[in-house]
Coordinates of N, CA and C in Angstrom, one line a residue:
M633 N 72.5 -20.4 76.9 CA 73.5 -21.2 76.3 C 72.9 -22.3 75.4
S634 N 71.7 -22.7 75.6 CA 71.1 -23.7 74.8 C 69.6 -23.4 74.5
V635 N 69.1 -24.1 73.5 CA 67.7 -23.9 73.1 C 67.2 -25.2 72.4
T636 N 66.0 -25.5 72.6 CA 65.3 -26.6 71.9 C 64.2 -25.9 71.0
F637 N 64.0 -26.5 69.8 CA 63.0 -26.0 68.9 C 62.5 -27.1 68.0
E638 N 61.4 -26.9 67.4 CA 60.8 -27.9 66.5 C 60.6 -27.3 65.1
L639 N 60.9 -28.1 64.1 CA 60.7 -27.7 62.7 C 60.0 -28.9 62.1
E640 N 58.8 -28.6 61.5 CA 58.0 -29.7 60.8 C 57.9 -30.9 61.7
G641 N 57.7 -30.8 63.0 CA 57.5 -32.0 63.8 C 58.8 -32.6 64.3
Q642 N 60.0 -32.1 63.8 CA 61.3 -32.7 64.2 C 61.9 -31.8 65.4
Q643 N 62.2 -32.4 66.5 CA 62.8 -31.7 67.6 C 64.3 -31.5 67.4
F644 N 64.8 -30.3 67.7 CA 66.2 -30.0 67.6 C 66.7 -29.4 68.9
F645 N 68.0 -29.6 69.2 CA 68.6 -29.0 70.3 C 69.9 -28.3 69.8
A646 N 70.0 -27.0 70.2 CA 71.2 -26.2 69.8 C 71.9 -25.7 71.0
L647 N 73.2 -25.6 70.9 CA 74.1 -25.2 72.0 C 75.0 -24.0 71.5
N648 N 75.1 -23.0 72.2 CA 75.9 -21.9 71.9 C 77.4 -22.3 72.2
G649 N 78.1 -22.6 71.2 CA 79.5 -23.0 71.4 C 80.5 -21.8 71.5
G650 N 80.0 -20.6 71.5 CA 80.9 -19.4 71.6 C 81.5 -19.0 70.3
P651 N 82.4 -18.0 70.4 CA 83.0 -17.5 69.1 C 84.1 -18.4 68.5
H652 N 84.4 -19.5 69.2 CA 85.5 -20.4 68.7 C 84.9 -21.4 67.7
F653 N 83.6 -21.5 67.6 CA 83.0 -22.5 66.7 C 82.1 -21.8 65.7
S654 N 82.2 -22.2 64.5 CA 81.3 -21.6 63.4 C 80.7 -22.8 62.6
F655 N 79.8 -22.4 61.7 CA 79.2 -23.4 60.9 C 80.2 -23.9 59.9
T656 N 80.2 -25.2 59.7 CA 81.1 -25.9 58.7 C 80.2 -27.0 58.1
P657 N 80.6 -27.5 56.9 CA 79.9 -28.6 56.3 C 80.0 -29.9 57.1
A658 N 80.9 -29.9 58.1 CA 81.1 -31.1 59.0 C 79.8 -31.3 59.8
I659 N 79.0 -30.3 60.0 CA 77.7 -30.4 60.7 C 76.6 -30.0 59.6
S660 N 75.7 -30.9 59.4 CA 74.6 -30.6 58.4 C 73.3 -31.2 58.9
F661 N 72.3 -30.7 58.4 CA 70.9 -31.2 58.6 C 70.6 -32.1 57.5
F662 N 70.1 -33.3 57.7 CA 69.7 -34.3 56.7 C 68.2 -34.3 56.6
V663 N 67.7 -34.0 55.4 CA 66.3 -34.0 55.1 C 66.0 -35.2 54.2
N664 N 65.3 -36.2 54.8 CA 64.9 -37.4 54.1 C 63.6 -37.2 53.4
C665 N 63.5 -37.3 52.1 CA 62.3 -37.0 51.3 C 61.8 -38.2 50.6
D666 N 60.5 -38.4 50.6 CA 59.9 -39.5 50.0 C 59.6 -39.3 48.5
M667 N 59.3 -38.0 48.1 CA 58.9 -37.7 46.7 C 59.7 -36.6 46.2
Q668 N 59.8 -36.6 44.8 CA 60.6 -35.5 44.2 C 60.1 -34.1 44.5
Q669 N 58.8 -34.0 44.7 CA 58.3 -32.7 45.0 C 58.8 -32.2 46.3
E670 N 59.0 -33.1 47.3 CA 59.6 -32.7 48.6 C 61.1 -32.3 48.3
V671 N 61.8 -33.0 47.6 CA 63.2 -32.7 47.2 C 63.2 -31.3 46.6
D672 N 62.4 -31.1 45.6 CA 62.4 -29.8 44.9 C 62.0 -28.6 45.9
D673 N 61.0 -28.8 46.7 CA 60.6 -27.7 47.6 C 61.7 -27.4 48.6
F674 N 62.2 -28.4 49.3 CA 63.3 -28.1 50.3 C 64.5 -27.5 49.6
W675 N 64.9 -28.0 48.5 CA 66.0 -27.6 47.7 C 65.9 -26.1 47.4
E676 N 64.8 -25.7 46.9 CA 64.6 -24.3 46.5 C 64.5 -23.3 47.7
K677 N 63.7 -23.8 48.7 CA 63.5 -22.9 49.8 C 64.7 -22.8 50.7
L678 N 65.4 -23.8 50.9 CA 66.6 -23.8 51.8 C 67.8 -23.1 51.1
S679 N 67.9 -23.3 49.8 CA 69.1 -22.7 49.1 C 68.9 -21.2 48.8
A680 N 67.7 -20.7 48.9 CA 67.4 -19.3 48.6 C 68.4 -18.4 49.4
G681 N 69.2 -17.6 48.7 CA 70.1 -16.7 49.4 C 71.4 -17.4 49.8
G682 N 71.5 -18.7 49.5 CA 72.6 -19.5 49.9 C 73.4 -20.1 48.7
E683 N 73.8 -21.3 48.8 CA 74.6 -21.9 47.8 C 74.2 -23.3 47.5
K684 N 74.0 -23.7 46.2 CA 73.7 -25.0 45.9 C 75.0 -25.8 45.5
N685 N 75.1 -26.9 46.2 CA 76.3 -27.7 46.0 C 76.0 -29.0 45.3
S686 N 76.9 -29.9 45.3 CA 76.6 -31.2 44.5 C 76.1 -32.3 45.5
C687 N 75.5 -33.3 44.9 CA 75.1 -34.5 45.5 C 74.0 -34.3 46.6
G688 N 73.2 -33.3 46.4 CA 72.1 -33.0 47.4 C 72.5 -32.1 48.5
W689 N 73.7 -31.6 48.5 CA 74.1 -30.7 49.6 C 73.9 -29.2 49.2
L690 N 73.5 -28.4 50.2 CA 73.4 -27.0 50.0 C 73.7 -26.3 51.2
R691 N 73.9 -25.0 51.1 CA 74.2 -24.1 52.3 C 73.1 -23.0 52.3
D692 N 72.4 -22.9 53.4 CA 71.4 -21.8 53.4 C 72.0 -20.4 53.6
K693 N 71.1 -19.4 53.6 CA 71.6 -18.1 53.7 C 72.3 -17.7 55.0
Y694 N 72.2 -18.6 56.0 CA 72.9 -18.4 57.3 C 74.2 -19.2 57.4
G695 N 74.5 -20.0 56.3 CA 75.7 -20.7 56.3 C 75.6 -22.2 56.8
V696 N 74.4 -22.6 57.1 CA 74.1 -23.9 57.6 C 74.0 -24.9 56.4
S697 N 74.7 -26.0 56.5 CA 74.7 -27.1 55.5 C 73.5 -28.0 55.7
W698 N 72.9 -28.4 54.6 CA 71.8 -29.3 54.5 C 72.1 -30.3 53.5
Q699 N 71.6 -31.6 53.7 CA 71.6 -32.6 52.7 C 70.1 -33.0 52.4
I700 N 69.7 -32.7 51.2 CA 68.3 -33.0 50.8 C 68.3 -34.3 50.0
I701 N 68.0 -35.4 50.6 CA 68.2 -36.7 50.0 C 66.9 -37.5 50.0
P702 N 66.6 -38.1 48.8 CA 65.4 -38.9 48.7 C 65.6 -40.3 49.4
S703 N 64.6 -40.8 50.1 CA 64.8 -42.1 50.7 C 65.1 -43.2 49.8
A704 N 64.7 -43.0 48.5 CA 64.9 -44.0 47.5 C 66.4 -44.3 47.3
L705 N 67.2 -43.2 47.5 CA 68.7 -43.4 47.3 C 69.2 -44.4 48.3
G706 N 68.9 -44.3 49.6 CA 69.3 -45.2 50.6 C 68.9 -46.6 50.3
K707 N 67.7 -46.8 49.8 CA 67.2 -48.1 49.5 C 67.9 -48.7 48.4
M708 N 68.2 -48.0 47.3 CA 68.9 -48.5 46.2 C 70.4 -48.8 46.5
L709 N 71.0 -48.0 47.3 CA 72.4 -48.2 47.7 C 72.6 -49.5 48.5
Q710 N 71.5 -49.9 49.2 CA 71.6 -51.2 50.0 C 71.6 -52.4 49.1
D711 N 71.3 -52.3 47.8 CA 71.3 -53.4 46.9 C 72.7 -54.1 46.9
K712 N 72.7 -55.4 46.9 CA 73.9 -56.2 46.9 C 74.6 -56.2 45.5
D713 N 73.9 -55.8 44.5 CA 74.4 -55.8 43.1 C 75.3 -54.6 43.0
R714 N 76.6 -54.8 42.9 CA 77.6 -53.7 42.8 C 77.5 -52.9 41.5
E715 N 77.1 -53.6 40.5 CA 76.9 -52.8 39.2 C 75.8 -51.8 39.4
K716 N 74.7 -52.1 40.0 CA 73.6 -51.2 40.2 C 74.1 -50.0 41.1
S717 N 74.8 -50.3 42.2 CA 75.2 -49.3 43.1 C 76.3 -48.4 42.4
T718 N 77.1 -48.9 41.6 CA 78.1 -48.2 40.9 C 77.5 -47.2 39.9
R719 N 76.5 -47.7 39.1 CA 75.8 -46.8 38.2 C 75.0 -45.7 38.9
L720 N 74.4 -46.1 40.1 CA 73.7 -45.1 40.9 C 74.6 -44.0 41.4
M721 N 75.8 -44.4 41.9 CA 76.7 -43.4 42.4 C 77.2 -42.5 41.3
K722 N 77.5 -43.1 40.2 CA 78.0 -42.2 39.0 C 76.9 -41.2 38.7
A723 N 75.7 -41.6 38.6 CA 74.6 -40.7 38.3 C 74.5 -39.6 39.4
M724 N 74.5 -40.0 40.6 CA 74.4 -39.0 41.7 C 75.5 -38.0 41.7
L725 N 76.7 -38.5 41.4 CA 77.8 -37.5 41.4 C 77.8 -36.5 40.3
Q726 N 76.9 -36.7 39.4 CA 76.7 -35.7 38.3 C 75.6 -34.7 38.6
M727 N 74.9 -34.9 39.7 CA 73.8 -34.1 40.1 C 74.1 -33.1 41.2
K728 N 73.4 -31.9 41.1 CA 73.4 -31.0 42.3 C 72.2 -31.4 43.1
K729 N 71.0 -31.0 42.7 CA 69.8 -31.4 43.3 C 69.6 -32.9 42.9
I730 N 69.3 -33.8 43.8 CA 69.1 -35.2 43.5 C 67.7 -35.3 42.8
N731 N 67.8 -36.1 41.7 CA 66.6 -36.4 40.9 C 66.3 -37.8 41.0
I732 N 65.2 -38.2 41.6 CA 64.8 -39.6 41.8 C 64.7 -40.4 40.5
E733 N 64.1 -39.8 39.5 CA 63.9 -40.5 38.2 C 65.3 -40.8 37.6
G734 N 66.2 -39.8 37.7 CA 67.5 -40.0 37.1 C 68.3 -41.1 37.9
L735 N 68.1 -41.2 39.2 CA 68.7 -42.2 40.0 C 68.1 -43.6 39.6
T736 N 66.8 -43.6 39.4 CA 66.1 -44.9 39.1 C 66.6 -45.4 37.7
R737 N 66.7 -44.5 36.7 CA 67.1 -44.9 35.4 C 68.5 -45.5 35.5
A738 N 69.4 -44.9 36.2 CA 70.8 -45.4 36.3 C 70.8 -46.7 37.0
Y739 N 70.1 -46.8 38.1 CA 70.0 -48.0 38.9 C 69.5 -49.2 38.1
E740 N 68.4 -48.9 37.3 CA 67.8 -50.0 36.5 C 68.5 -50.1 35.1
N741 N 69.5 -49.3 34.8 CA 70.3 -49.3 33.6 C 69.4 -49.1 32.4
R742 N 68.5 -48.1 32.5 CA 67.7 -47.7 31.4 C 68.2 -46.5 30.6

C-alpha cells in the first residue's frame, strides 16, 4: 500500500490511494533550482514524452505534474517593492520554462 524512495537525495513517501484517485495538477513535485542549467536539464528530462505548460509547470510521461522553479524567483518575489514584483510576475506569466535572466531583466526594469 505504500513505498518510500529517494531521488537525488530527496526522500519521498507514496501511498496507493486505489482506483478512485488519479494524478491531477493539484499534486505536484516542486524542484527548486539554483542555476539556469538546472532549470533547463530538469525541464527537458521531465517533460520528455509529457507536456510543457506555463510558468514552470510540466507534466511528465506518467501524468505527474512538476514545477521547475529557480530559487531566484522566490527571492525576488519577497521584495517589498510592488513595481518590481508586478514586472516580475508579468514576465513569468509569458514564460513556459522559467528563464532566470528574463526574470532578472524584468525585476531590474532593464
